[in-house]
């Protein structure tokens, strides 16, 4: 690994392991593995190194964020359903002090009322929502930008 390499933690929240078959009209046809491959290609091009985790468990996500300080310079997170419910993930991001970018495949503001509130966004650097896989790619670019500037 090059010393100057930017290390980024990518976190996929609950049910995202089902991408590809889960409501493809809403979340697209690409599998999580395909999305991760694209992100790794983007990262390699820009000199970033990714660690990618997916968890259906709130506590595991909190643990991963809690260990991020010192190990990663930025976090890209799709908290999935926890976006709308998790004070614990919000507090973990706020406490760890590592800049985080929130991403969503779908436009959460154009969906059901309960999805239109993110408890996570206020403690993030920014949010990308509604562009499918491009949301992740833009989120990754934003994370690298946040580190380098
Ligand atoms: C999601 C939107 C959430 O409301 C939902 O619970 C998800 C995926 C998205 O990427 O569009 O699981 O985060």
mmCIF file of C-alpha atoms and ligand atoms in Angstrom:
data_model
loop_
_atom_site.group_PDB
_atom_site.id
_atom_site.type_symbol
_atom_site.label_atom_id
_atom_site.label_comp_id
_atom_site.label_asym_id
_atom_site.label_seq_id
_atom_site.Cartn_x
_atom_site.Cartn_y
_atom_site.Cartn_z
ATOM 1 C CA UNK A 1 0.000 0.000 0.000
ATOM 2 C CA UNK A 2 1.298 3.466 -0.857
ATOM 3 C CA UNK A 3 1.766 5.735 2.133
ATOM 4 C CA UNK A 4 -0.291 8.517 0.567
ATOM 5 C CA UNK A 5 -3.238 6.212 -0.093
ATOM 6 C CA UNK A 6 -6.552 7.438 1.293
ATOM 7 C CA UNK A 7 -8.284 4.763 3.370
ATOM 8 C CA UNK A 8 -12.048 4.748 3.217
ATOM 9 C CA UNK A 9 -14.555 2.591 5.052
ATOM 10 C CA UNK A 10 -17.682 1.757 3.051
ATOM 11 C CA UNK A 11 -20.639 0.520 5.103
ATOM 12 C CA UNK A 12 -23.742 -1.061 3.624
ATOM 13 C CA UNK A 13 -26.649 -1.387 6.038
ATOM 14 C CA UNK A 14 -29.457 -3.922 6.383
ATOM 15 C CA UNK A 15 -30.931 -5.797 3.434
ATOM 16 C CA UNK A 16 -28.450 -4.373 0.974
ATOM 17 C CA UNK A 17 -26.975 -7.874 0.547
ATOM 18 C CA UNK A 18 -30.179 -8.508 -1.419
ATOM 19 C CA UNK A 19 -29.467 -5.891 -4.073
ATOM 20 C CA UNK A 20 -30.093 -7.156 -7.563
ATOM 21 C CA UNK A 21 -33.192 -9.070 -6.560
ATOM 22 C CA UNK A 22 -34.678 -6.682 -3.975
ATOM 23 C CA UNK A 23 -37.231 -4.318 -5.586
ATOM 24 C CA UNK A 24 -35.095 -3.766 -8.720
ATOM 25 C CA UNK A 25 -37.477 -1.009 -9.846
ATOM 26 C CA UNK A 26 -36.464 0.972 -6.748
ATOM 27 C CA UNK A 27 -32.905 -0.167 -6.047
ATOM 28 C CA UNK A 28 -31.664 -1.245 -9.482
ATOM 29 C CA UNK A 29 -30.546 -4.559 -10.921
ATOM 30 C CA UNK A 30 -26.934 -4.563 -9.789
ATOM 31 C CA UNK A 31 -25.839 -6.871 -7.018
ATOM 32 C CA UNK A 32 -23.915 -5.631 -4.016
ATOM 33 C CA UNK A 33 -20.837 -7.464 -5.317
ATOM 34 C CA UNK A 34 -21.113 -5.592 -8.639
ATOM 35 C CA UNK A 35 -21.448 -2.251 -6.832
ATOM 36 C CA UNK A 36 -18.429 -3.060 -4.681
ATOM 37 C CA UNK A 37 -16.391 -3.960 -7.769
ATOM 38 C CA UNK A 38 -17.231 -0.588 -9.338
ATOM 39 C CA UNK A 39 -16.317 1.254 -6.146
ATOM 40 C CA UNK A 40 -12.993 -0.565 -5.931
ATOM 41 C CA UNK A 41 -12.229 0.367 -9.553
ATOM 42 C CA UNK A 42 -13.084 4.027 -8.864
ATOM 43 C CA UNK A 43 -10.986 3.944 -5.710
ATOM 44 C CA UNK A 44 -7.979 2.423 -7.466
ATOM 45 C CA UNK A 45 -8.117 5.156 -10.109
ATOM 46 C CA UNK A 46 -7.992 7.878 -7.468
ATOM 47 C CA UNK A 47 -5.478 6.288 -5.149
ATOM 48 C CA UNK A 48 -7.909 5.251 -2.427
ATOM 49 C CA UNK A 49 -8.117 1.926 -0.616
ATOM 50 C CA UNK A 50 -11.498 0.632 0.475
ATOM 51 C CA UNK A 51 -12.611 -1.602 3.281
ATOM 52 C CA UNK A 52 -16.188 -2.642 2.586
ATOM 53 C CA UNK A 53 -18.599 -4.105 5.132
ATOM 54 C CA UNK A 54 -22.264 -5.043 5.017
ATOM 55 C CA UNK A 55 -24.274 -5.732 8.127
ATOM 56 C CA UNK A 56 -27.882 -6.270 9.040
ATOM 57 C CA UNK A 57 -27.093 -5.495 12.677
ATOM 58 C CA UNK A 58 -27.153 -2.023 14.157
ATOM 59 C CA UNK A 59 -24.577 -2.859 16.860
ATOM 60 C CA UNK A 60 -22.102 -4.210 14.309
ATOM 61 C CA UNK A 61 -22.396 -0.997 12.312
ATOM 62 C CA UNK A 62 -21.887 1.045 15.492
ATOM 63 C CA UNK A 63 -18.795 -1.079 16.283
ATOM 64 C CA UNK A 64 -17.353 -0.589 12.781
ATOM 65 C CA UNK A 65 -17.801 3.186 13.017
ATOM 66 C CA UNK A 66 -16.370 3.196 16.527
ATOM 67 C CA UNK A 67 -13.127 1.617 15.276
ATOM 68 C CA UNK A 68 -12.818 3.984 12.289
ATOM 69 C CA UNK A 69 -10.861 6.761 13.989
ATOM 70 C CA UNK A 70 -7.195 6.517 13.105
ATOM 71 C CA UNK A 71 -7.840 3.646 10.689
ATOM 72 C CA UNK A 72 -9.835 5.477 7.998
ATOM 73 C CA UNK A 73 -9.906 9.040 6.764
ATOM 74 C CA UNK A 74 -13.522 8.959 5.611
ATOM 75 C CA UNK A 75 -16.641 6.816 5.710
ATOM 76 C CA UNK A 76 -19.199 6.236 2.964
ATOM 77 C CA UNK A 77 -22.349 4.813 4.490
ATOM 78 C CA UNK A 78 -25.706 3.648 3.226
ATOM 79 C CA UNK A 79 -27.426 3.108 6.572
ATOM 80 C CA UNK A 80 -30.484 1.715 4.711
ATOM 81 C CA UNK A 81 -33.493 1.384 7.047
ATOM 82 C CA UNK A 82 -31.385 2.538 10.021
ATOM 83 C CA UNK A 83 -31.231 5.945 8.339
ATOM 84 C CA UNK A 84 -34.691 6.606 9.665
ATOM 85 C CA UNK A 85 -34.415 5.077 13.131
ATOM 86 C CA UNK A 86 -30.876 4.865 14.497
ATOM 87 C CA UNK A 87 -29.782 7.371 17.103
ATOM 88 C CA UNK A 88 -26.957 4.902 17.884
ATOM 89 C CA UNK A 89 -25.455 5.119 14.376
ATOM 90 C CA UNK A 90 -25.892 8.868 14.344
ATOM 91 C CA UNK A 91 -24.082 9.179 17.696
ATOM 92 C CA UNK A 92 -21.310 6.824 16.549
ATOM 93 C CA UNK A 93 -20.622 8.977 13.475
ATOM 94 C CA UNK A 94 -20.679 12.152 15.524
ATOM 95 C CA UNK A 95 -18.391 10.666 18.190
ATOM 96 C CA UNK A 96 -15.802 9.144 15.861
ATOM 97 C CA UNK A 97 -14.993 12.434 14.171
ATOM 98 C CA UNK A 98 -14.267 10.772 10.810
ATOM 99 C CA UNK A 99 -16.036 12.606 7.977
ATOM 100 C CA UNK A 100 -18.950 10.530 6.687
ATOM 101 C CA UNK A 101 -20.931 10.745 3.479
ATOM 102 C CA UNK A 102 -24.456 9.284 3.513
ATOM 103 C CA UNK A 103 -25.635 7.639 0.319
ATOM 104 C CA UNK A 104 -28.931 6.187 -0.881
ATOM 105 C CA UNK A 105 -29.747 4.427 -4.106
ATOM 106 C CA UNK A 106 -33.314 5.749 -4.109
ATOM 107 C CA UNK A 107 -34.414 9.330 -3.552
ATOM 108 C CA UNK A 108 -35.613 9.010 0.036
ATOM 109 C CA UNK A 109 -37.375 12.388 -0.196
ATOM 110 C CA UNK A 110 -39.623 11.160 -3.007
ATOM 111 C CA UNK A 111 -40.767 8.078 -1.077
ATOM 112 C CA UNK A 112 -42.951 7.251 1.943
ATOM 113 C CA UNK A 113 -43.105 9.862 4.697
ATOM 114 C CA UNK A 114 -41.144 7.672 7.134
ATOM 115 C CA UNK A 115 -38.206 7.547 4.715
ATOM 116 C CA UNK A 116 -38.079 11.310 4.295
ATOM 117 C CA UNK A 117 -36.293 11.864 7.605
ATOM 118 C CA UNK A 118 -32.649 10.940 8.046
ATOM 119 C CA UNK A 119 -31.332 10.903 11.599
ATOM 120 C CA UNK A 120 -27.877 10.415 10.109
ATOM 121 C CA UNK A 121 -27.624 13.311 7.631
ATOM 122 C CA UNK A 122 -27.112 16.103 10.216
ATOM 123 C CA UNK A 123 -23.849 14.521 11.419
ATOM 124 C CA UNK A 124 -22.575 13.783 7.903
ATOM 125 C CA UNK A 125 -20.465 15.872 5.600
ATOM 126 C CA UNK A 126 -23.206 15.531 3.012
ATOM 127 C CA UNK A 127 -25.706 13.193 1.440
ATOM 128 C CA UNK A 128 -26.228 11.751 -2.051
ATOM 129 C CA UNK A 129 -29.676 10.301 -2.668
ATOM 130 C CA UNK A 130 -31.563 9.090 -5.704
ATOM 131 C CA UNK A 131 -28.959 8.246 -8.324
ATOM 132 C CA UNK A 132 -28.777 4.486 -7.979
ATOM 133 C CA UNK A 133 -25.241 3.111 -8.089
ATOM 134 C CA UNK A 134 -24.041 6.590 -9.050
ATOM 135 C CA UNK A 135 -24.990 7.741 -5.526
ATOM 136 C CA UNK A 136 -22.274 5.457 -4.156
ATOM 137 C CA UNK A 137 -19.748 6.553 -6.778
ATOM 138 C CA UNK A 138 -20.460 10.243 -6.137
ATOM 139 C CA UNK A 139 -20.346 9.593 -2.404
ATOM 140 C CA UNK A 140 -16.940 7.990 -2.772
ATOM 141 C CA UNK A 141 -15.679 10.931 -4.832
ATOM 142 C CA UNK A 142 -17.029 13.325 -2.203
ATOM 143 C CA UNK A 143 -15.284 11.360 0.534
ATOM 144 C CA UNK A 144 -11.939 11.442 -1.308
ATOM 145 C CA UNK A 145 -12.424 15.148 -1.967
ATOM 146 C CA UNK A 146 -13.186 15.770 1.703
ATOM 147 C CA UNK A 147 -9.938 14.058 2.690
ATOM 148 C CA UNK A 148 -7.765 15.770 0.127
ATOM 149 C CA UNK A 149 -8.999 19.340 0.695
HETATM 150 C C1 LIG B 1 -32.066 3.011 1.056
HETATM 151 C C2 LIG B 1 -33.371 3.736 1.400
HETATM 152 C C3 LIG B 1 -33.913 3.259 2.723
HETATM 153 O O1 LIG B 1 -35.138 3.925 3.034
HETATM 154 C C4 LIG B 1 -34.198 1.765 2.679
HETATM 155 O O2 LIG B 1 -34.637 1.306 3.937
HETATM 156 C C5 LIG B 1 -33.052 0.977 2.181
HETATM 157 C C6 LIG B 1 -32.231 1.494 1.094
HETATM 158 C C7 LIG B 1 -31.532 3.387 -0.349
HETATM 159 O O3 LIG B 1 -30.378 3.106 -0.620
HETATM 160 O O4 LIG B 1 -32.286 3.924 -1.164
HETATM 161 O O5 LIG B 1 -32.827 -0.143 2.597
HETATM 162 O O6 LIG B 1 -31.071 3.405 1.988
#
